[in-house]
Amino acid sequence: KNQVEQSPQSLIILEGKNCTLQCNYTVSPFSNLRWYKQDTGRGPVSLTIMTFSENTKSNGRYTATLDADTKQSSLHITASQLSDSASYICVVIGGNNNDMRFGAGTRLTVKP
Amino acid sequence: DAGITQSPRHKVTETGTPVTLRCHQTENHRYMYWYRQDPGHGLRLIHYSYGVKDTDKGEVSDGYSVSRSKTEDFLLTLESATSSQTSVYFCAIRIGGTGAGGELFFGEGSRLTVL
C-alpha cells in the first residue's frame, strides 16, 4: 500500500471555480511535505513545502494546509484558470532516511 | 530551470534491445536520480547517485543499471528492454542535500515505448 494517497484521482471544474485536492500519508517520522505541479509532457515543478510546524502556506492562488496530527494535507486552488490544468502530486519526505514518497497525483482539468 | 537535459525525449524500441537514457546537468550537483512514472502510480525510484561512480538501487531497480562517470552525466540502461518497461522516465537532481530541506528538480522526461 502506498504511503501517500491522493484524492480524487481526477477532477474537472469550470474556469473561475475553486477546488481542493487531498493528500493523506502514513510516512513516519515525518519531515516535510511538498506539492508539485506537473503539466502534460513536462516534469514536476515544486509549488510549496510544508514543514511540521506549518499549518497553512500560500503561493498566489494556491494554498496548502497541513495537519500533522491526522497526517493530512490539502491544496486549495482559488479562482481557477485554464493554465491550472495539470497533475498535482503530493510528496512526503520522511522515514529513517528522509526518503521521498510520491502520491499518484490528482489530474485537474479546468474547462472554459 | 535547474539545467537538466534528458535525451532522447522519445524512443520506440523492440523487446530485447538495449536502451540507454541520458541525463545531463550543468550545475555540478552531487545527487541525481532516475524515476519512472506510470498511470496510477506515484513516481518510483529506480536508481540514484551520490557522486561519481557512487550509485545505489531504488525500489524498482530490477532490469535497470546506471553509470555515472562524470558529475554532469547520469546514464540509465535497460540491458534488454521488456514491454513492462514502457514508461516515462524522469531524471532529477536534489538541491539542498538529502536532509529534510532538500528539493528535487526534474528534467522534462523521456518517453520510452517497448514493442
Short mmCIF file of C-alpha atoms in Angstrom, two decimals:
data_model
loop_
_atom_site.label_atom_id
_atom_site.label_comp_id
_atom_site.label_asym_id
_atom_site.label_seq_id
_atom_site.Cartn_x
_atom_site.Cartn_y
_atom_site.Cartn_z
CA LYS A 1 0.00 0.00 0.00
CA ASN A 2 1.28 3.41 -0.98
CA GLN A 3 2.26 5.54 1.97
CA VAL A 4 0.88 8.62 0.22
CA GLU A 5 -2.69 8.55 -1.03
CA GLN A 6 -4.25 11.35 -3.05
CA SER A 7 -7.86 12.08 -3.85
CA PRO A 8 -9.65 12.49 -6.08
CA GLN A 9 -7.80 10.77 -8.90
CA SER A 10 -9.21 13.28 -11.34
CA LEU A 11 -11.30 16.40 -11.19
CA ILE A 12 -12.99 18.63 -13.74
CA ILE A 13 -14.03 22.15 -12.83
CA LEU A 14 -15.10 25.28 -14.64
CA GLU A 15 -12.79 28.21 -15.01
CA GLY A 16 -13.08 30.60 -12.10
CA LYS A 17 -14.22 27.96 -9.63
CA ASN A 18 -12.30 26.84 -6.56
CA CYS A 19 -11.21 23.30 -5.77
CA THR A 20 -9.43 21.34 -3.06
CA LEU A 21 -7.14 18.37 -3.52
CA GLN A 22 -6.40 15.95 -0.70
CA CYS A 23 -3.31 14.06 0.41
CA ASN A 24 -3.23 11.51 3.23
CA TYR A 25 0.01 9.90 4.30
CA THR A 26 1.37 7.30 6.69
CA VAL A 27 5.06 8.13 6.33
CA SER A 28 6.75 8.25 9.71
CA PRO A 29 8.68 10.00 11.06
CA PHE A 30 7.54 13.00 9.08
CA SER A 31 9.93 15.70 7.92
CA ASN A 32 8.05 17.78 5.38
CA LEU A 33 5.52 17.66 2.58
CA ARG A 34 5.67 19.17 -0.87
CA TRP A 35 3.11 19.80 -3.56
CA TYR A 36 4.29 19.59 -7.16
CA LYS A 37 2.51 20.66 -10.33
CA GLN A 38 3.10 18.62 -13.46
CA ASP A 39 1.94 19.97 -16.80
CA THR A 40 1.27 17.43 -19.53
CA GLY A 41 4.52 16.27 -21.09
CA ARG A 42 6.68 18.13 -18.56
CA GLY A 43 8.50 17.30 -15.37
CA PRO A 44 7.00 18.10 -11.95
CA VAL A 45 7.68 21.56 -10.53
CA SER A 46 7.53 22.39 -6.83
CA LEU A 47 4.64 24.58 -5.70
CA THR A 48 5.11 24.67 -1.95
CA ILE A 49 6.73 22.94 1.00
CA MET A 50 5.10 22.34 4.37
CA THR A 51 7.18 21.62 7.45
CA PHE A 52 5.94 20.01 10.64
CA SER A 53 5.23 23.32 12.36
CA GLU A 54 3.36 24.94 9.48
CA ASN A 55 -0.41 24.71 9.13
CA THR A 56 -1.02 26.90 6.11
CA LYS A 57 1.09 28.33 3.34
CA SER A 58 0.05 30.27 0.28
CA ASN A 59 1.67 30.69 -3.11
CA GLY A 60 -0.50 33.02 -5.14
CA ARG A 61 -3.83 31.30 -5.80
CA TYR A 62 -2.54 28.07 -4.25
CA THR A 63 -2.95 27.45 -0.52
CA ALA A 64 -1.62 24.34 1.13
CA THR A 65 -2.63 23.14 4.56
CA LEU A 66 -1.10 20.52 6.79
CA ASP A 67 -2.48 18.67 9.79
CA ALA A 68 0.44 16.63 11.09
CA ASP A 69 -1.74 15.02 13.77
CA THR A 70 -4.16 13.47 11.30
CA LYS A 71 -1.46 13.17 8.61
CA GLN A 72 -3.45 15.06 6.05
CA SER A 73 -2.66 17.87 3.64
CA SER A 74 -4.78 19.75 1.17
CA LEU A 75 -4.08 22.02 -1.77
CA HIS A 76 -6.74 24.64 -2.41
CA ILE A 77 -6.82 26.44 -5.73
CA THR A 78 -8.76 29.68 -5.87
CA ALA A 79 -10.32 31.23 -8.95
CA SER A 80 -9.04 28.50 -11.23
CA GLN A 81 -7.55 29.30 -14.61
CA LEU A 82 -7.15 27.18 -17.71
CA SER A 83 -3.42 27.05 -17.02
CA ASP A 84 -4.12 25.24 -13.74
CA SER A 85 -4.95 22.14 -15.77
CA ALA A 86 -2.24 19.72 -14.70
CA SER A 87 -1.48 16.85 -12.37
CA TYR A 88 -0.81 17.78 -8.77
CA ILE A 89 1.49 15.49 -6.86
CA CYS A 90 1.89 15.25 -3.12
CA VAL A 91 5.35 14.22 -1.91
CA VAL A 92 6.10 13.34 1.69
CA ILE A 93 9.67 13.37 2.95
CA GLY A 94 10.35 11.26 5.99
CA GLY A 95 11.17 7.82 7.24
CA ASN A 96 14.53 6.85 8.60
CA ASN A 97 16.44 8.07 5.53
CA ASN A 98 14.35 11.13 4.64
CA ASP A 99 13.11 9.28 1.59
CA MET A 100 10.70 10.96 -0.79
CA ARG A 101 7.37 9.17 -1.14
CA PHE A 102 5.18 10.22 -4.07
CA GLY A 103 1.44 10.13 -4.35
CA ALA A 104 -0.10 9.04 -7.65
CA GLY A 105 -1.37 12.55 -8.26
CA THR A 106 -4.68 14.26 -8.97
CA ARG A 107 -5.38 15.14 -12.58
CA LEU A 108 -7.15 18.54 -12.67
CA THR A 109 -8.89 19.78 -15.79
CA VAL A 110 -10.17 23.34 -15.89
CA LYS A 111 -12.74 23.96 -18.62
CA PRO A 112 -13.81 27.32 -20.03
CA ASP B 1 15.37 25.83 -14.64
CA ALA B 2 17.92 23.62 -12.89
CA GLY B 3 19.86 22.91 -16.06
CA ILE B 4 18.73 19.32 -16.57
CA THR B 5 18.57 17.82 -20.04
CA GLN B 6 17.26 14.36 -20.83
CA SER B 7 17.86 12.51 -24.08
CA PRO B 8 16.26 11.10 -26.02
CA ARG B 9 12.89 12.65 -25.21
CA HIS B 10 11.05 9.94 -27.11
CA LYS B 11 12.11 6.46 -28.10
CA VAL B 12 10.37 3.42 -29.53
CA THR B 13 12.24 0.16 -29.41
CA GLU B 14 11.63 -3.56 -29.61
CA THR B 15 11.67 -6.14 -26.85
CA GLY B 16 15.14 -7.46 -26.15
CA THR B 17 17.08 -4.46 -27.40
CA PRO B 18 19.34 -2.39 -25.16
CA VAL B 19 18.38 1.18 -24.40
CA THR B 20 20.32 3.98 -22.73
CA LEU B 21 18.78 7.18 -21.46
CA ARG B 22 20.98 10.12 -20.64
CA CYS B 23 20.59 12.81 -18.02
CA HIS B 24 22.86 15.82 -18.20
CA GLN B 25 23.12 18.61 -15.65
CA THR B 26 25.06 21.83 -15.89
CA GLU B 27 25.37 22.79 -12.20
CA ASN B 28 27.55 20.02 -10.70
CA HIS B 29 25.01 18.83 -8.15
CA ARG B 30 26.03 15.74 -6.27
CA TYR B 31 22.73 13.84 -6.09
CA MET B 32 20.99 12.58 -9.21
CA TYR B 33 18.00 10.26 -9.53
CA TRP B 34 16.12 8.22 -12.09
CA TYR B 35 12.38 7.72 -11.65
CA ARG B 36 9.71 6.07 -13.73
CA GLN B 37 6.16 7.33 -13.89
CA ASP B 38 3.23 5.09 -14.77
CA PRO B 39 -0.52 5.74 -14.66
CA GLY B 40 -1.96 5.07 -11.24
CA HIS B 41 1.44 5.05 -9.59
CA GLY B 42 3.47 7.76 -7.99
CA LEU B 43 6.94 8.40 -9.28
CA ARG B 44 9.04 5.38 -8.37
CA LEU B 45 12.76 5.50 -7.77
CA ILE B 46 14.87 3.26 -10.00
CA HIS B 47 18.43 4.20 -9.07
CA TYR B 48 20.22 7.18 -7.65
CA SER B 49 23.74 8.53 -7.46
CA TYR B 50 25.50 10.44 -4.72
CA GLY B 51 28.70 11.11 -6.61
CA VAL B 52 30.92 9.98 -9.46
CA LYS B 53 30.85 6.17 -9.58
CA ASP B 54 28.67 6.13 -6.45
CA THR B 55 25.23 4.70 -7.15
CA ASP B 56 22.58 2.74 -5.31
CA LYS B 57 19.34 0.94 -6.05
CA GLY B 58 15.86 2.30 -5.60
CA GLU B 59 12.60 0.43 -5.15
CA VAL B 60 12.19 -0.69 -8.80
CA SER B 61 15.76 -1.35 -9.92
CA ASP B 62 15.32 -4.82 -11.46
CA GLY B 63 16.17 -4.74 -15.17
CA TYR B 64 17.98 -1.41 -14.95
CA SER B 65 21.58 -0.36 -14.47
CA VAL B 66 23.15 3.06 -14.13
CA SER B 67 26.50 4.69 -14.52
CA ARG B 68 27.98 8.00 -13.50
CA SER B 69 31.46 8.53 -14.82
CA LYS B 70 31.23 12.32 -14.69
CA THR B 71 29.41 14.62 -12.28
CA GLU B 72 27.26 16.04 -15.02
CA ASP B 73 26.03 12.80 -16.63
CA PHE B 74 23.88 10.02 -15.20
CA LEU B 75 23.00 7.20 -17.58
CA LEU B 76 20.17 4.72 -17.22
CA THR B 77 20.49 1.48 -19.19
CA LEU B 78 17.95 -1.18 -19.94
CA GLU B 79 20.12 -4.13 -20.95
CA SER B 80 17.26 -5.99 -22.62
CA ALA B 81 14.08 -3.93 -22.81
CA THR B 82 10.74 -5.51 -21.95
CA SER B 83 7.21 -4.26 -22.54
CA SER B 84 6.81 -3.69 -18.78
CA GLN B 85 9.49 -1.03 -19.06
CA THR B 86 7.31 1.10 -21.28
CA SER B 87 7.05 4.25 -19.21
CA VAL B 88 8.03 7.86 -18.85
CA TYR B 89 11.42 8.24 -17.22
CA PHE B 90 12.39 11.30 -15.25
CA CYS B 91 15.79 12.37 -14.14
CA ALA B 92 16.08 14.63 -11.11
CA ILE B 93 18.73 16.42 -9.14
CA ARG B 94 18.46 17.16 -5.45
CA ILE B 95 19.47 20.57 -4.26
CA GLY B 96 19.94 21.30 -0.58
CA GLY B 97 21.32 17.90 0.40
CA THR B 98 19.47 14.78 1.43
CA GLY B 99 18.06 16.26 4.60
CA ALA B 100 14.51 17.38 5.05
CA GLY B 101 15.15 20.62 3.24
CA GLY B 102 16.45 19.07 0.04
CA GLU B 103 14.33 19.65 -3.02
CA LEU B 104 14.08 17.71 -6.27
CA PHE B 105 14.25 19.40 -9.64
CA PHE B 106 13.13 17.29 -12.57
CA GLY B 107 14.04 17.01 -16.20
CA GLU B 108 11.42 17.04 -18.92
CA GLY B 109 11.12 13.27 -19.12
CA SER B 110 11.92 10.57 -21.65
CA ARG B 111 9.01 8.59 -23.03
CA LEU B 112 10.03 5.02 -23.83
CA THR B 113 7.82 2.57 -25.68
CA VAL B 114 8.88 -1.07 -25.89
CA LEU B 115 7.00 -3.03 -28.54
#
